[in-house]
Short mmCIF file of C-alpha atoms and ligand atoms in Angstrom, two decimals:
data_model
loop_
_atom_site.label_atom_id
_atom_site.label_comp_id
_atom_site.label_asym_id
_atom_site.label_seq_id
_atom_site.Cartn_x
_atom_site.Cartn_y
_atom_site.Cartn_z
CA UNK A 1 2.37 -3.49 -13.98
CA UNK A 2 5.49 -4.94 -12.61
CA UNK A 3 8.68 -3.20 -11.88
CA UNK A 4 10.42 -6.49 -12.99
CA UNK A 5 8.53 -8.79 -14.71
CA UNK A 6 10.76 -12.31 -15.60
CA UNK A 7 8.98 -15.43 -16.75
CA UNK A 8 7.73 -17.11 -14.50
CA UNK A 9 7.17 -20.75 -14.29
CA UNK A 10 4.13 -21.27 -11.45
CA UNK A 11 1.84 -18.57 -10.30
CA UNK A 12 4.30 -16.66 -8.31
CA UNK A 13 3.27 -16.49 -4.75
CA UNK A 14 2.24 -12.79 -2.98
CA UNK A 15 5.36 -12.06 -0.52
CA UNK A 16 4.30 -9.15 1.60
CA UNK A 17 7.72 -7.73 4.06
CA UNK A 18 6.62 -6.06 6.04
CA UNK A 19 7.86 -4.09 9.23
CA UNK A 20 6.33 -6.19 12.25
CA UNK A 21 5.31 -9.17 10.20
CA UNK A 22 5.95 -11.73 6.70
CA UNK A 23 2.98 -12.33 5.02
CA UNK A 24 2.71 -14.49 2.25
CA UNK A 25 -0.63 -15.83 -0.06
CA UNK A 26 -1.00 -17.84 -2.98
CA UNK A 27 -4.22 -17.58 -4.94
CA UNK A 28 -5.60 -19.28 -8.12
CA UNK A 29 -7.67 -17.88 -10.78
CA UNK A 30 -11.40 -19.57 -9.92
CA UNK A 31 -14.26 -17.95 -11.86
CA UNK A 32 -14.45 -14.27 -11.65
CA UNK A 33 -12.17 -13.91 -8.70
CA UNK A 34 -9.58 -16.26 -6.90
CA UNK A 35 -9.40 -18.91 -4.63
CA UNK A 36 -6.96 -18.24 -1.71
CA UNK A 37 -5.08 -21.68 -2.17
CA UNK A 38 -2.36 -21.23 0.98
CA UNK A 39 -1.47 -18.26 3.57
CA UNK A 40 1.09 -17.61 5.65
CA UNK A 41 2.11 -15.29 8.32
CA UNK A 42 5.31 -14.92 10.71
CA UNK A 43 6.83 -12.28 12.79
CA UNK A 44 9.67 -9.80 11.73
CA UNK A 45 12.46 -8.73 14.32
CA UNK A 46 12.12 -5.16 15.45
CA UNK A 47 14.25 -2.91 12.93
CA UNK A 48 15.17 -5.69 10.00
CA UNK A 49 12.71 -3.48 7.92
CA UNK A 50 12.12 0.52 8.62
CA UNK A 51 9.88 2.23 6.90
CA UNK A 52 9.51 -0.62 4.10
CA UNK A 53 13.06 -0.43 3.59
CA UNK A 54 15.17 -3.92 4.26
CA UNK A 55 17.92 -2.90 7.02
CA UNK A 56 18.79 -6.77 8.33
CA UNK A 57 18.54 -8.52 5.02
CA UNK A 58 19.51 -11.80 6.81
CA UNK A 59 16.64 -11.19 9.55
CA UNK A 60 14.34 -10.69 6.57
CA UNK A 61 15.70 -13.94 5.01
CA UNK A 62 14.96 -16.05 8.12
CA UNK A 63 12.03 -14.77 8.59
CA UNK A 64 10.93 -15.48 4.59
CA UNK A 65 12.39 -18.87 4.96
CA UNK A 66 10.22 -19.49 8.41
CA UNK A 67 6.52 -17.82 6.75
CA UNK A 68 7.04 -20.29 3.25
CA UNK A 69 7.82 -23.26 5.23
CA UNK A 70 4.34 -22.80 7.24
CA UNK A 71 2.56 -22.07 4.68
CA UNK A 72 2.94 -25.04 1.96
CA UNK A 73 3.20 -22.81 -0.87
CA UNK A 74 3.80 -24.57 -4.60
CA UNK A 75 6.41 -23.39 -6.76
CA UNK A 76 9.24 -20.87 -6.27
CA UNK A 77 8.07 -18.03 -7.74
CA UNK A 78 7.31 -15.07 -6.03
CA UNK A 79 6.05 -11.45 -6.44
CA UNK A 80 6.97 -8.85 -3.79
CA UNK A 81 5.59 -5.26 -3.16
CA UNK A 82 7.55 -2.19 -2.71
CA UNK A 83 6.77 0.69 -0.44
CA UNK A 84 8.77 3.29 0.74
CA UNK A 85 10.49 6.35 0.23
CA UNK A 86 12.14 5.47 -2.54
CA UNK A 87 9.55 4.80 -5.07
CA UNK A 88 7.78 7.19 -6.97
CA UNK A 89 4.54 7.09 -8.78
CA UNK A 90 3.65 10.11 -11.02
CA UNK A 91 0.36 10.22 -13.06
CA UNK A 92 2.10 11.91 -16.46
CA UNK A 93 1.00 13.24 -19.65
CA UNK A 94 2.65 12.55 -22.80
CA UNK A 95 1.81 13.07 -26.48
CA UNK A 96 0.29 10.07 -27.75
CA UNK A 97 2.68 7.04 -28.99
CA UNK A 98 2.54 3.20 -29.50
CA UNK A 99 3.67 1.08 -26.53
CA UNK A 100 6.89 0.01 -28.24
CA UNK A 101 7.67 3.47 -28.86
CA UNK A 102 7.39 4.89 -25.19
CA UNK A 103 8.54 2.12 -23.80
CA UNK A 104 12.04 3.56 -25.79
CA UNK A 105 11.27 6.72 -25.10
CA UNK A 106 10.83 6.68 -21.21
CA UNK A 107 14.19 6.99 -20.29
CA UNK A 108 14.12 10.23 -21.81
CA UNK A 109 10.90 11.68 -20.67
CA UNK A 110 10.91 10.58 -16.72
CA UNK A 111 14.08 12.48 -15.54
CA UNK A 112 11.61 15.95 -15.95
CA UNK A 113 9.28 14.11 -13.32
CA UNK A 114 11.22 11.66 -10.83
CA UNK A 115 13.65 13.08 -7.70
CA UNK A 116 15.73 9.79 -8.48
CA UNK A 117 18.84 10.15 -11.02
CA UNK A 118 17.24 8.01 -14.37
CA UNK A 119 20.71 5.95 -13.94
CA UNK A 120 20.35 4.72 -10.47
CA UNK A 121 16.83 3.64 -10.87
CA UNK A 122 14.55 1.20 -12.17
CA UNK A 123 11.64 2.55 -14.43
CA UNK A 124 7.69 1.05 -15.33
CA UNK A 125 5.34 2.60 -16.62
CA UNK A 126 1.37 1.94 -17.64
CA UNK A 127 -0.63 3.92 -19.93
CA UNK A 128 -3.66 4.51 -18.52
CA UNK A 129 -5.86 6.53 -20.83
CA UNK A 130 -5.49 8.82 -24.45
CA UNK A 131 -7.49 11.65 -24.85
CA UNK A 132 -7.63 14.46 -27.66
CA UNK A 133 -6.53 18.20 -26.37
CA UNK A 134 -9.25 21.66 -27.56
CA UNK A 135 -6.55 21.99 -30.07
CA UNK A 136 -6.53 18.30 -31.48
CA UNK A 137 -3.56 16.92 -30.22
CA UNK A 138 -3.20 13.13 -29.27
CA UNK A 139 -2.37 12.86 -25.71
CA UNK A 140 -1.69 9.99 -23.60
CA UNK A 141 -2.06 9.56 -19.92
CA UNK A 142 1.05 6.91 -17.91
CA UNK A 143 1.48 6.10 -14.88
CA UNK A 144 5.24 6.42 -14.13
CA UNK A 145 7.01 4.38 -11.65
CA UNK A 146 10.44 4.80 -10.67
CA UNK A 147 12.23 3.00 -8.03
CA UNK A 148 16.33 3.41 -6.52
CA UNK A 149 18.08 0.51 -7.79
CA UNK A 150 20.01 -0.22 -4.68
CA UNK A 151 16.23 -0.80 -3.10
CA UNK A 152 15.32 -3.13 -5.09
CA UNK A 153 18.90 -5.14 -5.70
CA UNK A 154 18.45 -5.61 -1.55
CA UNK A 155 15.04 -6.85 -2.02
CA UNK A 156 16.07 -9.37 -4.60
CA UNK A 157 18.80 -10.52 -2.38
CA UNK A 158 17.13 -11.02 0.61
CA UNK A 159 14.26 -13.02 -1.11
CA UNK A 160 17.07 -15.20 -3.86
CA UNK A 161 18.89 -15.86 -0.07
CA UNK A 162 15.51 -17.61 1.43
CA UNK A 163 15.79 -19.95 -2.08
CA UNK A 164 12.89 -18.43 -3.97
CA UNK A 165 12.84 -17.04 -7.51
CA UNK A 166 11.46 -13.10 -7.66
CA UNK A 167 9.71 -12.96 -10.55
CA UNK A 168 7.33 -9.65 -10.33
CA UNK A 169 8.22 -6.67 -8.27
CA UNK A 170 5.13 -4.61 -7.68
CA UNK A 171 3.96 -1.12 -6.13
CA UNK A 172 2.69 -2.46 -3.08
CA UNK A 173 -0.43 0.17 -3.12
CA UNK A 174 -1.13 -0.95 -6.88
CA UNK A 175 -1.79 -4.41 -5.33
CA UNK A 176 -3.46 -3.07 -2.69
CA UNK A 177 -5.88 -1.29 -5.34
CA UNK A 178 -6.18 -4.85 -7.02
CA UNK A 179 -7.32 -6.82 -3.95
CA UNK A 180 -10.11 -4.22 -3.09
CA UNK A 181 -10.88 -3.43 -6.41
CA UNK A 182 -10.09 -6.44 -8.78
CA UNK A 183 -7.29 -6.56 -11.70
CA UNK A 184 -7.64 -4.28 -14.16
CA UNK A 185 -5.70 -3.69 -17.29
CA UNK A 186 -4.77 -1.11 -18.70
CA UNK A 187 -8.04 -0.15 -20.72
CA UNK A 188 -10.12 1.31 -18.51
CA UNK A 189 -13.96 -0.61 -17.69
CA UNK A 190 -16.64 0.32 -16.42
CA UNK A 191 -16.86 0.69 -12.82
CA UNK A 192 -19.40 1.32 -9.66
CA UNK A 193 -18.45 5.16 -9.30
CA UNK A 194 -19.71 7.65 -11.57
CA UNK A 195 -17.55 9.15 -14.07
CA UNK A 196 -15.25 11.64 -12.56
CA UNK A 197 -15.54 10.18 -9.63
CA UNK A 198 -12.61 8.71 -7.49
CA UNK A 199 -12.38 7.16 -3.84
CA UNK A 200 -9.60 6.72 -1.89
CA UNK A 201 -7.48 4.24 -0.06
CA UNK A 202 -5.58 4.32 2.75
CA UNK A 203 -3.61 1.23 4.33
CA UNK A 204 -1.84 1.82 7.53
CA UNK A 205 0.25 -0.56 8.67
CA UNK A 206 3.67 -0.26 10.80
CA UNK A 207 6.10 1.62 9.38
CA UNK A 208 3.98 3.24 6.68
CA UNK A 209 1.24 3.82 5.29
CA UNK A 210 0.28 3.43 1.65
CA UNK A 211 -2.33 6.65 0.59
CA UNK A 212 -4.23 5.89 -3.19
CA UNK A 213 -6.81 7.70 -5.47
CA UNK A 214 -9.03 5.11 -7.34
CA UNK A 215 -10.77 5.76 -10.42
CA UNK A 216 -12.99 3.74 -12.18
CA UNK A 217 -10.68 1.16 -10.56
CA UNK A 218 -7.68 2.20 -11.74
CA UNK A 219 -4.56 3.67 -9.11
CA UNK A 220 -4.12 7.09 -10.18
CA UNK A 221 -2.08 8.78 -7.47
CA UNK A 222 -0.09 6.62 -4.43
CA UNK A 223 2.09 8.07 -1.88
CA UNK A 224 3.50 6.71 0.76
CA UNK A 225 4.20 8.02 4.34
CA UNK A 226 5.78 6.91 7.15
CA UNK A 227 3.20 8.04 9.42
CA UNK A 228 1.55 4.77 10.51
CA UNK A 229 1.20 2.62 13.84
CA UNK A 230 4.81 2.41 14.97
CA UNK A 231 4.90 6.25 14.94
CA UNK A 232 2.00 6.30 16.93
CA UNK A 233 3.40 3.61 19.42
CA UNK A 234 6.77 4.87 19.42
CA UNK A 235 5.21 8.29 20.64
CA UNK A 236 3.25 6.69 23.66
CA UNK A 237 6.73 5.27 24.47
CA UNK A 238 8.27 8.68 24.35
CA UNK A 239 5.66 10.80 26.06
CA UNK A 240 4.87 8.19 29.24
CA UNK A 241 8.59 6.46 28.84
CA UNK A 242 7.60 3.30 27.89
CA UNK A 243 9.29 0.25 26.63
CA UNK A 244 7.96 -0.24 22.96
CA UNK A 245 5.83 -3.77 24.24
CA UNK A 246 4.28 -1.63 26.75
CA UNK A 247 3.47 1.25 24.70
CA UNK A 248 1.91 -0.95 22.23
CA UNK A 249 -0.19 -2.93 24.63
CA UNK A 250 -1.38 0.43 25.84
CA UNK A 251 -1.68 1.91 22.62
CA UNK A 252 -4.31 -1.35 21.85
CA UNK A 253 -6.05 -0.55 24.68
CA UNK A 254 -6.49 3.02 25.31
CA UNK A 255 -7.27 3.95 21.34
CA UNK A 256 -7.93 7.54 20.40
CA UNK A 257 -10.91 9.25 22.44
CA UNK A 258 -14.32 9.22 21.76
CA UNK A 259 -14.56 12.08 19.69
CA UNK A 260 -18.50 12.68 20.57
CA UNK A 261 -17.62 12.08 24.15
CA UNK A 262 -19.88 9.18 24.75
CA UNK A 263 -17.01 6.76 26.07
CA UNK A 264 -16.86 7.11 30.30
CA UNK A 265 -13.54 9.24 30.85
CA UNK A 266 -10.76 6.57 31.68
CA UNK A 267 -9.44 6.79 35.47
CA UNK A 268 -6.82 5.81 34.20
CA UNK A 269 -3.92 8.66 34.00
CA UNK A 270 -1.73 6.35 31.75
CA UNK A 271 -4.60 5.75 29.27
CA UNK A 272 -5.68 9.25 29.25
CA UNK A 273 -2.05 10.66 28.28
CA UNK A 274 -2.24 7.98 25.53
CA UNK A 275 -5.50 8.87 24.36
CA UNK A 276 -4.25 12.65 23.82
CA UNK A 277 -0.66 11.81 22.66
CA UNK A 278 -2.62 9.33 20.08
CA UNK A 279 -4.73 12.05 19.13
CA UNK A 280 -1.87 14.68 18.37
CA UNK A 281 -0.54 11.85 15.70
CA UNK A 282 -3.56 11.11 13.94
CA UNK A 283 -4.17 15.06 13.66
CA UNK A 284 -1.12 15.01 12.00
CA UNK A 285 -1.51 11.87 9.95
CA UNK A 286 -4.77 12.94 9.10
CA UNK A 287 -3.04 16.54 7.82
CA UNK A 288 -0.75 14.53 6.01
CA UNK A 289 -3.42 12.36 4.05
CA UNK A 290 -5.50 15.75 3.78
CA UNK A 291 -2.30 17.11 1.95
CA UNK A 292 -1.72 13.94 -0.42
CA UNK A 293 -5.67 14.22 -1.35
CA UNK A 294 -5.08 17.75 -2.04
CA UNK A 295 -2.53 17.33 -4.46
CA UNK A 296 -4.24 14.88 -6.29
CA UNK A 297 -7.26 16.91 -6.70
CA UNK A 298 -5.27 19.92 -8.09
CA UNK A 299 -4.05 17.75 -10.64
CA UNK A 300 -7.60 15.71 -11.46
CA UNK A 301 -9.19 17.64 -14.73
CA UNK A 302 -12.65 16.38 -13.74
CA UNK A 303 -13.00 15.11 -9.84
CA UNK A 304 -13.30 18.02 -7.75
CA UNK A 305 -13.41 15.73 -4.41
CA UNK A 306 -13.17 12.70 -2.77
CA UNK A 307 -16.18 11.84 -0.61
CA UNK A 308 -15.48 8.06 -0.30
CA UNK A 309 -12.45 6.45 1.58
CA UNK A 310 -11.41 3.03 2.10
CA UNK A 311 -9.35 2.50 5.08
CA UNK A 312 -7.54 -1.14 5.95
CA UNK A 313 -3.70 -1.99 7.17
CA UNK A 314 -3.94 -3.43 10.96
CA UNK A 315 -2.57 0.39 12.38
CA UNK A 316 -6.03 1.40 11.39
CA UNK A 317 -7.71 -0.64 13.97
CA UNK A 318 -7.43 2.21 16.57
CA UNK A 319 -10.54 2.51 18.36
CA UNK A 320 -12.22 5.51 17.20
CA UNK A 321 -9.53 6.01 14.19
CA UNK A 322 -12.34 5.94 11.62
CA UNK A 323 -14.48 8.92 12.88
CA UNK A 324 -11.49 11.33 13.32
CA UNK A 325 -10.72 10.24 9.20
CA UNK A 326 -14.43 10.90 8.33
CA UNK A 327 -14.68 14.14 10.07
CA UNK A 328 -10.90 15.23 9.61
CA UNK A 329 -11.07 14.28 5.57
CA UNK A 330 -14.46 15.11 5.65
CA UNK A 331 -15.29 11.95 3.71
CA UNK A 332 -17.36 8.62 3.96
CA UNK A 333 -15.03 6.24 5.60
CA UNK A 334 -15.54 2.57 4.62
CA UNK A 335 -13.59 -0.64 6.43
CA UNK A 336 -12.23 -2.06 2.99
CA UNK A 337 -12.88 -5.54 2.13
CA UNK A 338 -9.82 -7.31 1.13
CA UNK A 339 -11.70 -10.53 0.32
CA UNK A 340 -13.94 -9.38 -2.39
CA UNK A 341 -12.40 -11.18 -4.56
CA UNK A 342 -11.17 -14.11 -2.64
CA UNK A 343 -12.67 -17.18 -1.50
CA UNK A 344 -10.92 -18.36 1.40
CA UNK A 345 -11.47 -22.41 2.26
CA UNK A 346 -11.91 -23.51 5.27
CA UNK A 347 -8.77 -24.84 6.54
CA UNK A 348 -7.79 -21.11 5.89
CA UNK A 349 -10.45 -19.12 7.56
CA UNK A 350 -8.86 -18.64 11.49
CA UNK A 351 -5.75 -17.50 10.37
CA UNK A 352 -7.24 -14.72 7.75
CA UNK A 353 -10.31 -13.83 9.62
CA UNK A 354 -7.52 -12.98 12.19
CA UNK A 355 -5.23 -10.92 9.76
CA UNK A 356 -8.24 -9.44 7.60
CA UNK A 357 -6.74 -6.25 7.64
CA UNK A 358 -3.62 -6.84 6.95
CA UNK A 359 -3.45 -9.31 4.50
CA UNK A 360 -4.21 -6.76 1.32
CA UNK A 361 -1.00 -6.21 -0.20
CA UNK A 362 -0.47 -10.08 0.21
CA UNK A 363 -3.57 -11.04 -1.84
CA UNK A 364 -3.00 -8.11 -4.18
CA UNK A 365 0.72 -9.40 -4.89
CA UNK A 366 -0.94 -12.89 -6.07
CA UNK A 367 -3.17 -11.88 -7.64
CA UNK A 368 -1.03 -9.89 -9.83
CA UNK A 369 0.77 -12.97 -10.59
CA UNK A 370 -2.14 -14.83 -11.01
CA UNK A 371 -3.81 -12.34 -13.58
N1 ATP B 401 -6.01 -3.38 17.61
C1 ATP B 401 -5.09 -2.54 17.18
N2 ATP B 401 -5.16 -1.23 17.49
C2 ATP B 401 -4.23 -0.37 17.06
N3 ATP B 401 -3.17 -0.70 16.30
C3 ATP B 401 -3.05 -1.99 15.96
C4 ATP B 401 -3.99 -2.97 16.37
N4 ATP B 401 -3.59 -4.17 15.88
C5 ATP B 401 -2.44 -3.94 15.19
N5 ATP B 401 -2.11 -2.64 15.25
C6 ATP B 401 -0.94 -1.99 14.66
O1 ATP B 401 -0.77 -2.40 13.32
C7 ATP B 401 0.62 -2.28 12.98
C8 ATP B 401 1.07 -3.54 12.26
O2 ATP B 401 0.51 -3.54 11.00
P1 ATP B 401 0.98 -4.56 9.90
O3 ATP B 401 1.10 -5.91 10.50
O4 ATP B 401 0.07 -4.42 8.76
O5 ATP B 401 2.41 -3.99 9.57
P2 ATP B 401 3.44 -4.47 8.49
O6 ATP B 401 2.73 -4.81 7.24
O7 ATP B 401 4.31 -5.51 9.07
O8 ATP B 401 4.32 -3.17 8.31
P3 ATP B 401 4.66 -2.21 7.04
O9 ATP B 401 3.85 -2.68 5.87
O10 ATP B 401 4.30 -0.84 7.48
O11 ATP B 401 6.12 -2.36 6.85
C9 ATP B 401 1.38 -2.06 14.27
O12 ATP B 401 1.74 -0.69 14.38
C10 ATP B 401 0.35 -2.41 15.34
O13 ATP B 401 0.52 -1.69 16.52
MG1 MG B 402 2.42 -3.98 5.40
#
């Protein structure tokens, strides 16, 4: 699915903007998965993106223009993710019609099931699944996205300004799901997990955090939240009055605490504080995720929980962070692997080794535009 889908004229190239950092891949199709054929990665300026929204489109330019000239990417197509508060995802269900048909009729049907006006936004859609009701009727399942127009038109810009051509916009947790999972269309194969089954995903980066139920493959719930590691930083830096540097450096350091005590207590008061200020967030993250799970499962017909999580984003390296999810979501936490599908050659392997969790949305993005 792509938000905007033009034609494009090389395998557009994965452009991941992020809130501390660019991140840009270019993959081709090579037997059953992809070869990663160039990567690139360069800083972003504190506050030109907040919470996955663009604020300093010309920061964000530079910093485009500075990640595609390291990287020696072919082409100047490109396919960008969107996260943030104003895109919605919403799993609907629909009498059953022909593609041609809904894809009429969706302006019509969303405005019952998006908080964005119909006019100010931009609309997608996939149909995931048909199914016949107890009383015979022809149903089909879609996956509705809407996004706020003025989002994406300063998006667009900011990428058209660094001289590339944007060619696929993308839910940045639907490519997520692809570079864990693998592309899937719409029709839905068969998969490792059971049927009724569904695992979840969580990628926390900087300023949010993407939050995904998986079935059989397929995304059938994303939410974003803006809970993710600048929160956590940026409440160090409030709590011991830090500058943001330091409360990040400490924040790397100190982690959450062991939660079966086996780590010796620090003697240090500054780590300590961070430790429990740390631990307050992720209680509150973790209530947050528990709340977007819980949704979901009210809505699932036939998965009654979710005892499998994958976690990646580079805010989830927190020492510790993994045991608090498995105990607080009361689930089997997994580190996700984001090159699954992905060969990575040599010249290649420092730099993504390094940013292995955080390169997922990246690879996901080229993918799509390699698939
Ligand atoms: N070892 C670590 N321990 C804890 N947090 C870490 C560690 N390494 C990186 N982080 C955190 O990861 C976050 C950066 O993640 P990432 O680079 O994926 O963000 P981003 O993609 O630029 O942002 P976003 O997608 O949210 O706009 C920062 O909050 C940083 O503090
Ligand atoms: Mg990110």
């Amino acid at each position: 699915m792509g938000l905007v889908s033009l034609g494009a004229q090389t395998i557009p190239v994965g452009l991941d903007i992020g809130t501390d950092q660019v991140r840009i891949a270019q993959v081709k199709p090579a037997g059953a998965g992809y070869v990663l054929s160039a990567y690139s990665k360069v800083g972003m300026p504190l506050g030109a993106v907040v919470e996955g929204e663009i604020f300093d489109q010309t920061a964000v330019t530079h910093a485009i223009k500075d990640a595609w000239r390291l990287g020696g990417f072919k082409g100047k197509d490109v396919a960008i993710g969107v996260s943030n508060q104003k895109v919605v995802v919403r799993l609907i269900d629909l009498p059953y019609m022909e593609r041609a048909e809904l894809q009429g009729a969706i302006q019509y049907q969303a405005q019952d099931y998006i908080p964005i006006p119909v006019e100010d936004a931009i609309l997608d859609f996939q149909i995931i699944g048909d199914y016949m009701t107890p009383a015979d009727e022809h149903m089909m399942e879609v996956l509705l996205v809407a996004a706020s127009r003025d989002m994406i038109d300063n998006a667009v810009s900011a990428v058209e300004a660094a001289g590339l051509r944007l060619v696929r916009i993308d839910v940045t947790s639907f490519a997520l799901v692809r570079a864990l999972f693998g592309a899937v269309d719409s029709v839905l194969p068969s998969h490792e997990e059971a049927p009724g089954e569904a695992v979840g995903v969580i990628h926390i980066s900087s300023g949010v955090t993407n939050i995904a139920v998986v079935e059989k493959g397929v995304p059938r719930f994303t939410r974003v939240s803006s809970i993710a590691g600048n929160q956590f930083t940026q409440a160090i830096s409030n709590v011991l009055n830090l500058t943001f540097d330091e409360a990040e450096e400490l924040k790397f350091r100190a982690g959450l605490p062991d939660i079966e005590g086996g780590d010796p207590i620090s003697g240090d008061h500054s780590v300590q504080v961070a430790q429990d200020t740390l631990e307050r967030e992720v209680n509150k993250f973790i209530a947050e995720v528990r709340r977007s799970l819980d949704y979901y499962l009210t809505q699932a017909t036939q998965v009654r929980s979710i005892s499998k999580i994958y976690v990646t984003g580079s805010g989830s390296q927190l020492h510790h962070l993994n045991e608090y999810l498995s105990k607080g979501l009361q689930a089997e936490v997994a580190v996700a692997d984001p090159m699954h599908f992905l060969q990575v050659p040599s010249a290649l392997q420092s730099v993504v080794m390094a940013d292995r969790m955080g390169i997922a949305p990246a690879v996901g993005l080229a993918m799509g535009g390699a698939s």
